[in-house]
Amino acid sequence: MREGQWYPGNMARSVNQLRQDIKSVDIVIELLDARIPISSHNPLFARLLAEKKTLLLLHKADRADPDATGHWLSHFKERDQDAISFSIYDKQSINQLMRYLKREKSGKKRSRFRRPLRMMVVGIPNVGKSTLINYFLKKSAVKTGNQPGITRGRQWIRIHPEIELLDTPGILWPKITEDSSYPLAVVGAIPAGRYDLQNTVSWLINFYQENGIFSFMQKKYNGTGGQSEAGLLEDIAYKFGYLQSAGKPDLDRAAASLLHDFQEGALGRITLEEVPV
Ligand SMILES: Nc1nc2c(ncn2[C@@H]2O[C@H](COP(=O)(O)OP(=O)(O)O)[C@@H](O)[C@H]2O)c(=O)[nH]1
Ligand SMILES: [Mg+2]
């Protein structure tokens, strides 16, 4: 699959806009999917952000394996890269982010710029950028009434008296490589219909098998189909009545349903990419 193929808009234009926006902020928050910290990072961000202070948010951490997220945090710490485990459903992680930003702001006190700390959110599609921005937008609207610190031109959301967030996220599509295409499809970073469903689900089932957690899937669907992938998909089809006209199990619907359950967190908190050794 070619990069950018499924996203509207012109790649050069959005990268140029991103470059401009990055210039106008003090810090960039790059959202990674905590389940796939490797594949959800577009290497082009690293180049665009080379000179800029960056905070990584391991987003959707509520879906990832907490131990694996801990390993990722240590990994980044060893590399002097600031990173926070984050979920929009976890108030503590939101507080941690706010504490971090306030520290960043107070660290800049002596600077001749008295203006608020400015930041923006970047990440690949579906990683949770709008959710985070909307959270702050709602919150600041409640706090300050009708005019929540938004100025004209590029829009800024004042999320704290001394911290402003650009209301438009920077978007880059993921870089699809042989290694990253399945992880990206599995977490929902590639739109339905743009990847091979059966191969993707095969990859996911194989991940569970190789990591000794296949029984988790079997239990979930009252599996009697034994250890095989086909058996599992048949179990799912029969359990939910996904049948074709001749009463044969509809394995495509079963696969879609399995993937949906994974994305909803119904198949456990799973991290698909470990820290490289
Ligand atoms: N589990 C989980 N899902 C989240 C979280 N934040 C956002 N999402 C979901 O991820 C999906 C994509 O979010 P969105 O903000 O539209 O992503 P964007 O494309 O990066 O703007 C939505 O279904 C959100 O509800 C989170 O912290 N945890
Ligand atoms: Mg969005």
PDB file of C-alpha atoms and ligand atoms in Angstrom:
ATOM      1  CA  MET A   1       0.000   0.000   0.000  1.00  0.00           C
ATOM      2  CA  ARG A   2       1.376   3.400  -0.892  1.00  0.00           C
ATOM      3  CA  GLU A   3       1.726   6.069   1.757  1.00  0.00           C
ATOM      4  CA  GLY A   4      -1.059   8.574   1.916  1.00  0.00           C
ATOM      5  CA  GLN A   5      -3.131   6.720  -0.613  1.00  0.00           C
ATOM      6  CA  TRP A   6      -6.322   6.782   1.429  1.00  0.00           C
ATOM      7  CA  TYR A   7      -6.166  10.223   2.948  1.00  0.00           C
ATOM      8  CA  PRO A   8      -7.661  13.238   1.272  1.00  0.00           C
ATOM      9  CA  GLY A   9      -5.621  16.337   0.674  1.00  0.00           C
ATOM     10  CA  ASN A  10      -2.243  16.948  -0.672  1.00  0.00           C
ATOM     11  CA  MET A  11       0.717  15.544   1.169  1.00  0.00           C
ATOM     12  CA  ALA A  12       3.131  18.365   0.383  1.00  0.00           C
ATOM     13  CA  ARG A  13       0.607  20.965   1.506  1.00  0.00           C
ATOM     14  CA  SER A  14      -0.138  19.312   4.822  1.00  0.00           C
ATOM     15  CA  VAL A  15       3.537  18.766   5.549  1.00  0.00           C
ATOM     16  CA  ASN A  16       4.207  22.429   4.835  1.00  0.00           C
ATOM     17  CA  GLN A  17       1.396  23.482   7.139  1.00  0.00           C
ATOM     18  CA  LEU A  18       2.768  21.156   9.782  1.00  0.00           C
ATOM     19  CA  ARG A  19       6.229  22.673   9.416  1.00  0.00           C
ATOM     20  CA  GLN A  20       4.727  26.163   9.876  1.00  0.00           C
ATOM     21  CA  ASP A  21       2.711  25.144  12.910  1.00  0.00           C
ATOM     22  CA  ILE A  22       5.685  23.478  14.533  1.00  0.00           C
ATOM     23  CA  LYS A  23       7.599  26.745  14.221  1.00  0.00           C
ATOM     24  CA  SER A  24       4.954  28.606  16.208  1.00  0.00           C
ATOM     25  CA  VAL A  25       4.978  26.282  19.232  1.00  0.00           C
ATOM     26  CA  ASP A  26       7.365  25.671  22.113  1.00  0.00           C
ATOM     27  CA  ILE A  27       6.584  22.003  22.498  1.00  0.00           C
ATOM     28  CA  VAL A  28       5.060  19.290  20.344  1.00  0.00           C
ATOM     29  CA  ILE A  29       3.085  16.436  21.823  1.00  0.00           C
ATOM     30  CA  GLU A  30       3.432  13.397  19.607  1.00  0.00           C
ATOM     31  CA  LEU A  31       0.728  10.821  20.166  1.00  0.00           C
ATOM     32  CA  LEU A  32       1.746   7.203  19.748  1.00  0.00           C
ATOM     33  CA  ASP A  33      -0.573   4.249  20.124  1.00  0.00           C
ATOM     34  CA  ALA A  34       0.682   2.499  23.261  1.00  0.00           C
ATOM     35  CA  ARG A  35      -0.052  -0.874  21.642  1.00  0.00           C
ATOM     36  CA  ILE A  36       2.235  -0.159  18.682  1.00  0.00           C
ATOM     37  CA  PRO A  37       4.796   2.472  19.689  1.00  0.00           C
ATOM     38  CA  ILE A  38       7.005   1.603  16.712  1.00  0.00           C
ATOM     39  CA  SER A  39       4.500   1.494  13.876  1.00  0.00           C
ATOM     40  CA  SER A  40       2.490   4.492  15.072  1.00  0.00           C
ATOM     41  CA  HIS A  41       5.552   6.721  14.840  1.00  0.00           C
ATOM     42  CA  ASN A  42       6.137   8.198  11.414  1.00  0.00           C
ATOM     43  CA  PRO A  43       9.891   8.768  10.951  1.00  0.00           C
ATOM     44  CA  LEU A  44       9.082  11.991   9.126  1.00  0.00           C
ATOM     45  CA  PHE A  45       7.949  13.455  12.464  1.00  0.00           C
ATOM     46  CA  ALA A  46      11.426  12.900  13.840  1.00  0.00           C
ATOM     47  CA  ARG A  47      12.862  14.965  11.013  1.00  0.00           C
ATOM     48  CA  LEU A  48      10.266  17.717  11.298  1.00  0.00           C
ATOM     49  CA  LEU A  49      10.747  17.846  15.054  1.00  0.00           C
ATOM     50  CA  ALA A  50      14.517  17.586  15.158  1.00  0.00           C
ATOM     51  CA  GLU A  51      15.036  20.967  16.832  1.00  0.00           C
ATOM     52  CA  LYS A  52      11.856  21.009  18.865  1.00  0.00           C
ATOM     53  CA  LYS A  53      11.106  19.906  22.388  1.00  0.00           C
ATOM     54  CA  THR A  54       8.880  16.838  22.112  1.00  0.00           C
ATOM     55  CA  LEU A  55       6.748  14.928  24.557  1.00  0.00           C
ATOM     56  CA  LEU A  56       5.566  11.450  23.594  1.00  0.00           C
ATOM     57  CA  LEU A  57       2.148  10.395  24.837  1.00  0.00           C
ATOM     58  CA  LEU A  58       1.689   6.632  24.787  1.00  0.00           C
ATOM     59  CA  HIS A  59      -1.982   7.108  24.080  1.00  0.00           C
ATOM     60  CA  LYS A  60      -4.796   4.582  24.551  1.00  0.00           C
ATOM     61  CA  ALA A  61      -2.679   3.063  27.311  1.00  0.00           C
ATOM     62  CA  ASP A  62      -5.935   1.699  28.732  1.00  0.00           C
ATOM     63  CA  ARG A  63      -5.830  -0.800  25.848  1.00  0.00           C
ATOM     64  CA  ALA A  64      -2.149  -1.722  26.196  1.00  0.00           C
ATOM     65  CA  ASP A  65      -0.379  -4.125  28.540  1.00  0.00           C
ATOM     66  CA  PRO A  66       0.696  -1.995  31.541  1.00  0.00           C
ATOM     67  CA  ASP A  67       3.992  -3.894  31.950  1.00  0.00           C
ATOM     68  CA  ALA A  68       4.892  -3.383  28.315  1.00  0.00           C
ATOM     69  CA  THR A  69       4.004   0.300  28.602  1.00  0.00           C
ATOM     70  CA  GLY A  70       6.340   0.480  31.607  1.00  0.00           C
ATOM     71  CA  HIS A  71       9.136  -1.024  29.505  1.00  0.00           C
ATOM     72  CA  TRP A  72       8.504   1.538  26.800  1.00  0.00           C
ATOM     73  CA  LEU A  73       8.629   4.376  29.324  1.00  0.00           C
ATOM     74  CA  SER A  74      12.007   3.156  30.621  1.00  0.00           C
ATOM     75  CA  HIS A  75      13.231   2.796  27.067  1.00  0.00           C
ATOM     76  CA  PHE A  76      12.399   6.408  26.292  1.00  0.00           C
ATOM     77  CA  LYS A  77      13.788   7.613  29.597  1.00  0.00           C
ATOM     78  CA  GLU A  78      17.122   5.965  28.843  1.00  0.00           C
ATOM     79  CA  ARG A  79      17.153   7.983  25.650  1.00  0.00           C
ATOM     80  CA  ASP A  80      16.294  11.261  27.404  1.00  0.00           C
ATOM     81  CA  GLN A  81      13.005  11.353  25.555  1.00  0.00           C
ATOM     82  CA  ASP A  82      10.128  12.603  27.704  1.00  0.00           C
ATOM     83  CA  ALA A  83       7.170  10.238  27.569  1.00  0.00           C
ATOM     84  CA  ILE A  84       3.929   9.720  29.504  1.00  0.00           C
ATOM     85  CA  SER A  85       1.546   6.786  29.565  1.00  0.00           C
ATOM     86  CA  PHE A  86      -1.800   8.320  28.688  1.00  0.00           C
ATOM     87  CA  SER A  87      -5.478   7.603  28.326  1.00  0.00           C
ATOM     88  CA  ILE A  88      -8.298  10.071  27.971  1.00  0.00           C
ATOM     89  CA  TYR A  89     -10.232   7.837  30.400  1.00  0.00           C
ATOM     90  CA  ASP A  90      -7.538   8.075  33.059  1.00  0.00           C
ATOM     91  CA  LYS A  91      -7.759  11.325  34.987  1.00  0.00           C
ATOM     92  CA  GLN A  92      -4.406  10.677  36.643  1.00  0.00           C
ATOM     93  CA  SER A  93      -2.642  10.599  33.313  1.00  0.00           C
ATOM     94  CA  ILE A  94      -4.333  13.846  32.313  1.00  0.00           C
ATOM     95  CA  ASN A  95      -3.109  15.400  35.577  1.00  0.00           C
ATOM     96  CA  GLN A  96       0.353  14.085  34.880  1.00  0.00           C
ATOM     97  CA  LEU A  97       0.311  15.757  31.475  1.00  0.00           C
ATOM     98  CA  MET A  98      -0.797  19.056  33.035  1.00  0.00           C
ATOM     99  CA  ARG A  99       1.936  18.867  35.670  1.00  0.00           C
ATOM    100  CA  TYR A 100       4.479  18.217  32.952  1.00  0.00           C
ATOM    101  CA  LEU A 101       3.309  21.209  30.919  1.00  0.00           C
ATOM    102  CA  LYS A 102       3.298  23.526  33.926  1.00  0.00           C
ATOM    103  CA  ARG A 103       6.854  22.455  34.704  1.00  0.00           C
ATOM    104  CA  GLU A 104       7.825  23.198  31.127  1.00  0.00           C
ATOM    105  CA  LYS A 105       6.267  26.628  31.414  1.00  0.00           C
ATOM    106  CA  SER A 106       7.950  27.502  34.696  1.00  0.00           C
ATOM    107  CA  GLY A 107      11.276  26.336  33.260  1.00  0.00           C
ATOM    108  CA  LYS A 108      10.906  29.087  30.686  1.00  0.00           C
ATOM    109  CA  LYS A 109      10.219  31.852  33.220  1.00  0.00           C
ATOM    110  CA  ARG A 110      13.462  33.691  32.648  1.00  0.00           C
ATOM    111  CA  SER A 111      12.917  33.772  28.935  1.00  0.00           C
ATOM    112  CA  ARG A 112      12.204  37.224  27.559  1.00  0.00           C
ATOM    113  CA  PHE A 113       8.924  35.882  26.212  1.00  0.00           C
ATOM    114  CA  ARG A 114       6.204  36.427  28.742  1.00  0.00           C
ATOM    115  CA  ARG A 115       3.552  34.804  26.616  1.00  0.00           C
ATOM    116  CA  PRO A 116       1.953  31.449  27.467  1.00  0.00           C
ATOM    117  CA  LEU A 117       3.613  28.160  26.600  1.00  0.00           C
ATOM    118  CA  ARG A 118       2.382  27.089  23.188  1.00  0.00           C
ATOM    119  CA  MET A 119       1.992  23.534  22.095  1.00  0.00           C
ATOM    120  CA  MET A 120       0.417  21.339  19.455  1.00  0.00           C
ATOM    121  CA  VAL A 121      -0.597  17.731  19.041  1.00  0.00           C
ATOM    122  CA  VAL A 122       0.658  15.555  16.187  1.00  0.00           C
ATOM    123  CA  GLY A 123       0.130  11.931  15.212  1.00  0.00           C
ATOM    124  CA  ILE A 124      -1.107   9.461  12.650  1.00  0.00           C
ATOM    125  CA  PRO A 125      -4.850   9.148  11.958  1.00  0.00           C
ATOM    126  CA  ASN A 126      -7.046   7.620  14.631  1.00  0.00           C
ATOM    127  CA  VAL A 127      -4.437   7.802  17.374  1.00  0.00           C
ATOM    128  CA  GLY A 128      -6.666  10.087  19.460  1.00  0.00           C
ATOM    129  CA  LYS A 129      -5.627  13.640  18.543  1.00  0.00           C
ATOM    130  CA  SER A 130      -9.134  15.100  18.250  1.00  0.00           C
ATOM    131  CA  THR A 131     -10.253  13.398  21.435  1.00  0.00           C
ATOM    132  CA  LEU A 132      -7.463  15.083  23.373  1.00  0.00           C
ATOM    133  CA  ILE A 133      -8.000  18.494  21.782  1.00  0.00           C
ATOM    134  CA  ASN A 134     -11.774  18.302  22.323  1.00  0.00           C
ATOM    135  CA  TYR A 135     -11.234  17.365  25.936  1.00  0.00           C
ATOM    136  CA  PHE A 136      -9.296  20.583  26.499  1.00  0.00           C
ATOM    137  CA  LEU A 137     -11.690  22.597  24.374  1.00  0.00           C
ATOM    138  CA  LYS A 138     -14.665  21.497  26.480  1.00  0.00           C
ATOM    139  CA  LYS A 139     -12.810  21.971  29.703  1.00  0.00           C
ATOM    140  CA  SER A 140     -11.552  25.436  28.926  1.00  0.00           C
ATOM    141  CA  ALA A 141     -14.983  26.471  27.641  1.00  0.00           C
ATOM    142  CA  VAL A 142     -16.493  25.488  30.969  1.00  0.00           C
ATOM    143  CA  LYS A 143     -13.814  27.291  32.908  1.00  0.00           C
ATOM    144  CA  THR A 144     -13.796  30.644  31.195  1.00  0.00           C
ATOM    145  CA  GLY A 145     -17.285  31.013  29.769  1.00  0.00           C
ATOM    146  CA  ASN A 146     -17.993  32.301  26.285  1.00  0.00           C
ATOM    147  CA  GLN A 147     -14.518  33.304  25.189  1.00  0.00           C
ATOM    148  CA  PRO A 148     -12.211  30.517  26.215  1.00  0.00           C
ATOM    149  CA  GLY A 149      -8.953  32.233  25.397  1.00  0.00           C
ATOM    150  CA  ILE A 150      -9.240  31.679  21.686  1.00  0.00           C
ATOM    151  CA  THR A 151      -7.589  34.179  19.391  1.00  0.00           C
ATOM    152  CA  ARG A 152      -8.072  34.799  15.694  1.00  0.00           C
ATOM    153  CA  GLY A 153      -6.019  33.399  12.875  1.00  0.00           C
ATOM    154  CA  ARG A 154      -4.624  30.098  13.941  1.00  0.00           C
ATOM    155  CA  GLN A 155      -6.879  29.075  16.784  1.00  0.00           C
ATOM    156  CA  TRP A 156      -5.484  28.555  20.239  1.00  0.00           C
ATOM    157  CA  ILE A 157      -7.221  26.939  23.160  1.00  0.00           C
ATOM    158  CA  ARG A 158      -6.134  28.265  26.533  1.00  0.00           C
ATOM    159  CA  ILE A 159      -6.000  25.126  28.654  1.00  0.00           C
ATOM    160  CA  HIS A 160      -4.412  26.894  31.626  1.00  0.00           C
ATOM    161  CA  PRO A 161      -3.655  30.582  32.289  1.00  0.00           C
ATOM    162  CA  GLU A 162      -0.152  30.019  30.944  1.00  0.00           C
ATOM    163  CA  ILE A 163      -0.592  27.199  28.439  1.00  0.00           C
ATOM    164  CA  GLU A 164      -2.141  27.322  24.981  1.00  0.00           C
ATOM    165  CA  LEU A 165      -2.891  24.488  22.601  1.00  0.00           C
ATOM    166  CA  LEU A 166      -3.211  24.857  18.845  1.00  0.00           C
ATOM    167  CA  ASP A 167      -6.697  23.608  18.028  1.00  0.00           C
ATOM    168  CA  THR A 168      -5.619  21.907  14.784  1.00  0.00           C
ATOM    169  CA  PRO A 169      -3.637  18.698  15.068  1.00  0.00           C
ATOM    170  CA  GLY A 170      -0.721  17.848  12.807  1.00  0.00           C
ATOM    171  CA  ILE A 171      -1.534  14.730  10.850  1.00  0.00           C
ATOM    172  CA  LEU A 172       0.821  12.399   9.081  1.00  0.00           C
ATOM    173  CA  TRP A 173      -0.278   9.055   7.730  1.00  0.00           C
ATOM    174  CA  PRO A 174       1.636   6.080   9.022  1.00  0.00           C
ATOM    175  CA  LYS A 175       4.583   4.783   7.086  1.00  0.00           C
ATOM    176  CA  ILE A 176       3.426   1.411   5.883  1.00  0.00           C
ATOM    177  CA  THR A 177       6.222  -1.119   5.824  1.00  0.00           C
ATOM    178  CA  GLU A 178       6.053  -4.881   5.667  1.00  0.00           C
ATOM    179  CA  ASP A 179       6.474  -5.046   9.449  1.00  0.00           C
ATOM    180  CA  SER A 180       4.032  -2.293  10.329  1.00  0.00           C
ATOM    181  CA  SER A 181       1.046  -2.922   8.078  1.00  0.00           C
ATOM    182  CA  TYR A 182      -0.571  -5.610  10.237  1.00  0.00           C
ATOM    183  CA  PRO A 183      -0.055  -3.862  13.589  1.00  0.00           C
ATOM    184  CA  LEU A 184      -1.480  -0.655  12.108  1.00  0.00           C
ATOM    185  CA  ALA A 185      -4.506  -2.433  10.654  1.00  0.00           C
ATOM    186  CA  VAL A 186      -5.124  -4.347  13.876  1.00  0.00           C
ATOM    187  CA  VAL A 187      -5.371  -1.220  16.044  1.00  0.00           C
ATOM    188  CA  GLY A 188      -7.578   0.537  13.488  1.00  0.00           C
ATOM    189  CA  ALA A 189      -5.078   3.034  12.086  1.00  0.00           C
ATOM    190  CA  ILE A 190      -5.869   1.965   8.519  1.00  0.00           C
ATOM    191  CA  PRO A 191      -9.470   2.420   7.334  1.00  0.00           C
ATOM    192  CA  ALA A 192     -11.581  -0.696   6.788  1.00  0.00           C
ATOM    193  CA  GLY A 193     -11.440  -1.907   3.213  1.00  0.00           C
ATOM    194  CA  ARG A 194      -7.866  -0.684   2.791  1.00  0.00           C
ATOM    195  CA  TYR A 195      -6.265  -3.820   4.143  1.00  0.00           C
ATOM    196  CA  ASP A 196      -6.771  -7.547   3.768  1.00  0.00           C
ATOM    197  CA  LEU A 197      -9.094  -8.563   6.574  1.00  0.00           C
ATOM    198  CA  GLN A 198      -8.381 -12.297   6.606  1.00  0.00           C
ATOM    199  CA  ASN A 199      -4.589 -11.855   6.544  1.00  0.00           C
ATOM    200  CA  THR A 200      -4.783  -9.188   9.236  1.00  0.00           C
ATOM    201  CA  VAL A 201      -6.877 -11.365  11.508  1.00  0.00           C
ATOM    202  CA  SER A 202      -4.580 -14.328  10.802  1.00  0.00           C
ATOM    203  CA  TRP A 203      -1.701 -12.183  11.945  1.00  0.00           C
ATOM    204  CA  LEU A 204      -3.537 -11.234  15.143  1.00  0.00           C
ATOM    205  CA  ILE A 205      -4.519 -14.826  15.952  1.00  0.00           C
ATOM    206  CA  ASN A 206      -0.959 -15.902  15.282  1.00  0.00           C
ATOM    207  CA  PHE A 207       0.261 -13.210  17.702  1.00  0.00           C
ATOM    208  CA  TYR A 208      -1.971 -14.656  20.435  1.00  0.00           C
ATOM    209  CA  GLN A 209      -0.820 -18.195  19.625  1.00  0.00           C
ATOM    210  CA  GLU A 210       2.874 -17.303  19.692  1.00  0.00           C
ATOM    211  CA  ASN A 211       2.537 -15.413  22.952  1.00  0.00           C
ATOM    212  CA  GLY A 212       0.687 -18.184  24.729  1.00  0.00           C
ATOM    213  CA  ILE A 213      -2.551 -16.235  25.108  1.00  0.00           C
ATOM    214  CA  PHE A 214      -4.663 -17.949  22.450  1.00  0.00           C
ATOM    215  CA  SER A 215      -6.800 -19.533  25.159  1.00  0.00           C
ATOM    216  CA  PHE A 216      -8.015 -16.023  25.927  1.00  0.00           C
ATOM    217  CA  MET A 217      -9.662 -15.884  22.515  1.00  0.00           C
ATOM    218  CA  GLN A 218     -11.010 -19.412  22.795  1.00  0.00           C
ATOM    219  CA  LYS A 219     -12.624 -18.709  26.151  1.00  0.00           C
ATOM    220  CA  LYS A 220     -14.139 -15.500  24.946  1.00  0.00           C
ATOM    221  CA  TYR A 221     -15.999 -17.363  22.193  1.00  0.00           C
ATOM    222  CA  ASN A 222     -16.661 -20.582  24.135  1.00  0.00           C
ATOM    223  CA  GLY A 223     -14.231 -22.217  21.745  1.00  0.00           C
ATOM    224  CA  THR A 224     -14.501 -25.901  20.998  1.00  0.00           C
ATOM    225  CA  GLY A 225     -12.675 -25.601  17.693  1.00  0.00           C
ATOM    226  CA  GLY A 226      -9.289 -26.564  19.071  1.00  0.00           C
ATOM    227  CA  GLN A 227      -6.071 -24.728  18.434  1.00  0.00           C
ATOM    228  CA  SER A 228      -6.528 -23.733  14.828  1.00  0.00           C
ATOM    229  CA  GLU A 229      -7.338 -20.367  13.392  1.00  0.00           C
ATOM    230  CA  ALA A 230     -10.086 -21.788  11.158  1.00  0.00           C
ATOM    231  CA  GLY A 231     -11.594 -23.527  14.181  1.00  0.00           C
ATOM    232  CA  LEU A 232     -11.672 -20.291  16.135  1.00  0.00           C
ATOM    233  CA  LEU A 233     -13.314 -18.342  13.321  1.00  0.00           C
ATOM    234  CA  GLU A 234     -15.930 -21.079  12.935  1.00  0.00           C
ATOM    235  CA  ASP A 235     -16.631 -20.917  16.672  1.00  0.00           C
ATOM    236  CA  ILE A 236     -17.214 -17.185  16.374  1.00  0.00           C
ATOM    237  CA  ALA A 237     -19.483 -17.608  13.341  1.00  0.00           C
ATOM    238  CA  TYR A 238     -21.629 -20.236  15.072  1.00  0.00           C
ATOM    239  CA  LYS A 239     -21.728 -18.363  18.360  1.00  0.00           C
ATOM    240  CA  PHE A 240     -23.101 -15.205  16.745  1.00  0.00           C
ATOM    241  CA  GLY A 241     -25.036 -16.889  13.943  1.00  0.00           C
ATOM    242  CA  TYR A 242     -22.890 -15.556  11.116  1.00  0.00           C
ATOM    243  CA  LEU A 243     -24.072 -18.056   8.543  1.00  0.00           C
ATOM    244  CA  GLN A 244     -24.201 -18.032   4.793  1.00  0.00           C
ATOM    245  CA  SER A 245     -27.186 -19.291   2.824  1.00  0.00           C
ATOM    246  CA  ALA A 246     -26.155 -22.938   2.879  1.00  0.00           C
ATOM    247  CA  GLY A 247     -25.662 -22.719   6.643  1.00  0.00           C
ATOM    248  CA  LYS A 248     -21.917 -22.475   6.195  1.00  0.00           C
ATOM    249  CA  PRO A 249     -20.069 -20.244   8.670  1.00  0.00           C
ATOM    250  CA  ASP A 250     -19.328 -16.758   7.341  1.00  0.00           C
ATOM    251  CA  LEU A 251     -15.634 -16.486   8.155  1.00  0.00           C
ATOM    252  CA  ASP A 252     -15.332 -12.900   6.907  1.00  0.00           C
ATOM    253  CA  ARG A 253     -17.932 -11.682   9.368  1.00  0.00           C
ATOM    254  CA  ALA A 254     -16.280 -13.747  12.064  1.00  0.00           C
ATOM    255  CA  ALA A 255     -12.919 -12.140  11.290  1.00  0.00           C
ATOM    256  CA  ALA A 256     -14.409  -8.631  11.328  1.00  0.00           C
ATOM    257  CA  SER A 257     -16.068  -9.358  14.634  1.00  0.00           C
ATOM    258  CA  LEU A 258     -12.817 -10.640  16.155  1.00  0.00           C
ATOM    259  CA  LEU A 259     -10.963  -7.536  15.041  1.00  0.00           C
ATOM    260  CA  HIS A 260     -13.703  -5.306  16.425  1.00  0.00           C
ATOM    261  CA  ASP A 261     -13.494  -7.076  19.784  1.00  0.00           C
ATOM    262  CA  PHE A 262      -9.727  -6.602  19.856  1.00  0.00           C
ATOM    263  CA  GLN A 263     -10.065  -2.889  19.112  1.00  0.00           C
ATOM    264  CA  GLU A 264     -12.706  -2.511  21.822  1.00  0.00           C
ATOM    265  CA  GLY A 265     -10.360  -4.101  24.337  1.00  0.00           C
ATOM    266  CA  ALA A 266     -12.516  -7.214  24.761  1.00  0.00           C
ATOM    267  CA  LEU A 267      -9.554  -9.494  24.035  1.00  0.00           C
ATOM    268  CA  GLY A 268      -7.367  -8.148  26.797  1.00  0.00           C
ATOM    269  CA  ARG A 269      -4.853  -5.369  27.198  1.00  0.00           C
ATOM    270  CA  ILE A 270      -2.322  -6.312  24.580  1.00  0.00           C
ATOM    271  CA  THR A 271       0.816  -4.565  23.389  1.00  0.00           C
ATOM    272  CA  LEU A 272       1.750  -5.751  19.912  1.00  0.00           C
ATOM    273  CA  GLU A 273       5.237  -4.214  19.774  1.00  0.00           C
ATOM    274  CA  GLU A 274       7.822  -4.716  22.472  1.00  0.00           C
ATOM    275  CA  VAL A 275      10.901  -2.613  23.148  1.00  0.00           C
ATOM    276  CA  PRO A 276      13.598  -3.787  20.723  1.00  0.00           C
ATOM    277  CA  VAL A 277      16.453  -5.629  22.429  1.00  0.00           C
TER     278      VAL A 277
HETATM  279  N1  LIG B   1      -9.299   3.216  24.357  1.00  0.00           N
HETATM  280  C1  LIG B   1      -9.102   4.501  24.080  1.00  0.00           C
HETATM  281  N2  LIG B   1      -9.634   5.023  22.969  1.00  0.00           N
HETATM  282  C2  LIG B   1      -9.415   6.324  22.705  1.00  0.00           C
HETATM  283  C3  LIG B   1      -8.636   7.144  23.548  1.00  0.00           C
HETATM  284  N3  LIG B   1      -8.581   8.382  23.001  1.00  0.00           N
HETATM  285  C4  LIG B   1      -9.292   8.314  21.862  1.00  0.00           C
HETATM  286  N4  LIG B   1      -9.800   7.080  21.680  1.00  0.00           N
HETATM  287  C5  LIG B   1     -10.645   6.619  20.556  1.00  0.00           C
HETATM  288  O1  LIG B   1      -9.830   6.538  19.377  1.00  0.00           O
HETATM  289  C6  LIG B   1     -10.624   6.818  18.233  1.00  0.00           C
HETATM  290  C7  LIG B   1      -9.943   7.873  17.373  1.00  0.00           C
HETATM  291  O2  LIG B   1      -9.870   9.077  18.096  1.00  0.00           O
HETATM  292  P1  LIG B   1      -9.698  10.508  17.376  1.00  0.00           P
HETATM  293  O3  LIG B   1      -9.519  11.494  18.468  1.00  0.00           O
HETATM  294  O4  LIG B   1     -10.789  10.746  16.402  1.00  0.00           O
HETATM  295  O5  LIG B   1      -8.323  10.282  16.583  1.00  0.00           O
HETATM  296  P2  LIG B   1      -7.590  11.271  15.547  1.00  0.00           P
HETATM  297  O6  LIG B   1      -7.862  10.705  14.190  1.00  0.00           O
HETATM  298  O7  LIG B   1      -6.141  11.148  15.904  1.00  0.00           O
HETATM  299  O8  LIG B   1      -8.124  12.646  15.742  1.00  0.00           O
HETATM  300  C8  LIG B   1     -11.993   7.248  18.739  1.00  0.00           C
HETATM  301  O9  LIG B   1     -12.867   6.153  18.625  1.00  0.00           O
HETATM  302  C9  LIG B   1     -11.733   7.586  20.198  1.00  0.00           C
HETATM  303  O10 LIG B   1     -12.868   7.374  20.996  1.00  0.00           O
HETATM  304  C10 LIG B   1      -8.081   6.561  24.750  1.00  0.00           C
HETATM  305  O11 LIG B   1      -7.394   7.170  25.560  1.00  0.00           O
HETATM  306  N5  LIG B   1      -8.354   5.236  24.944  1.00  0.00           N
HETATM  307 MG    MG B   2      -9.054  13.846  14.271  1.00  0.00          MG
END
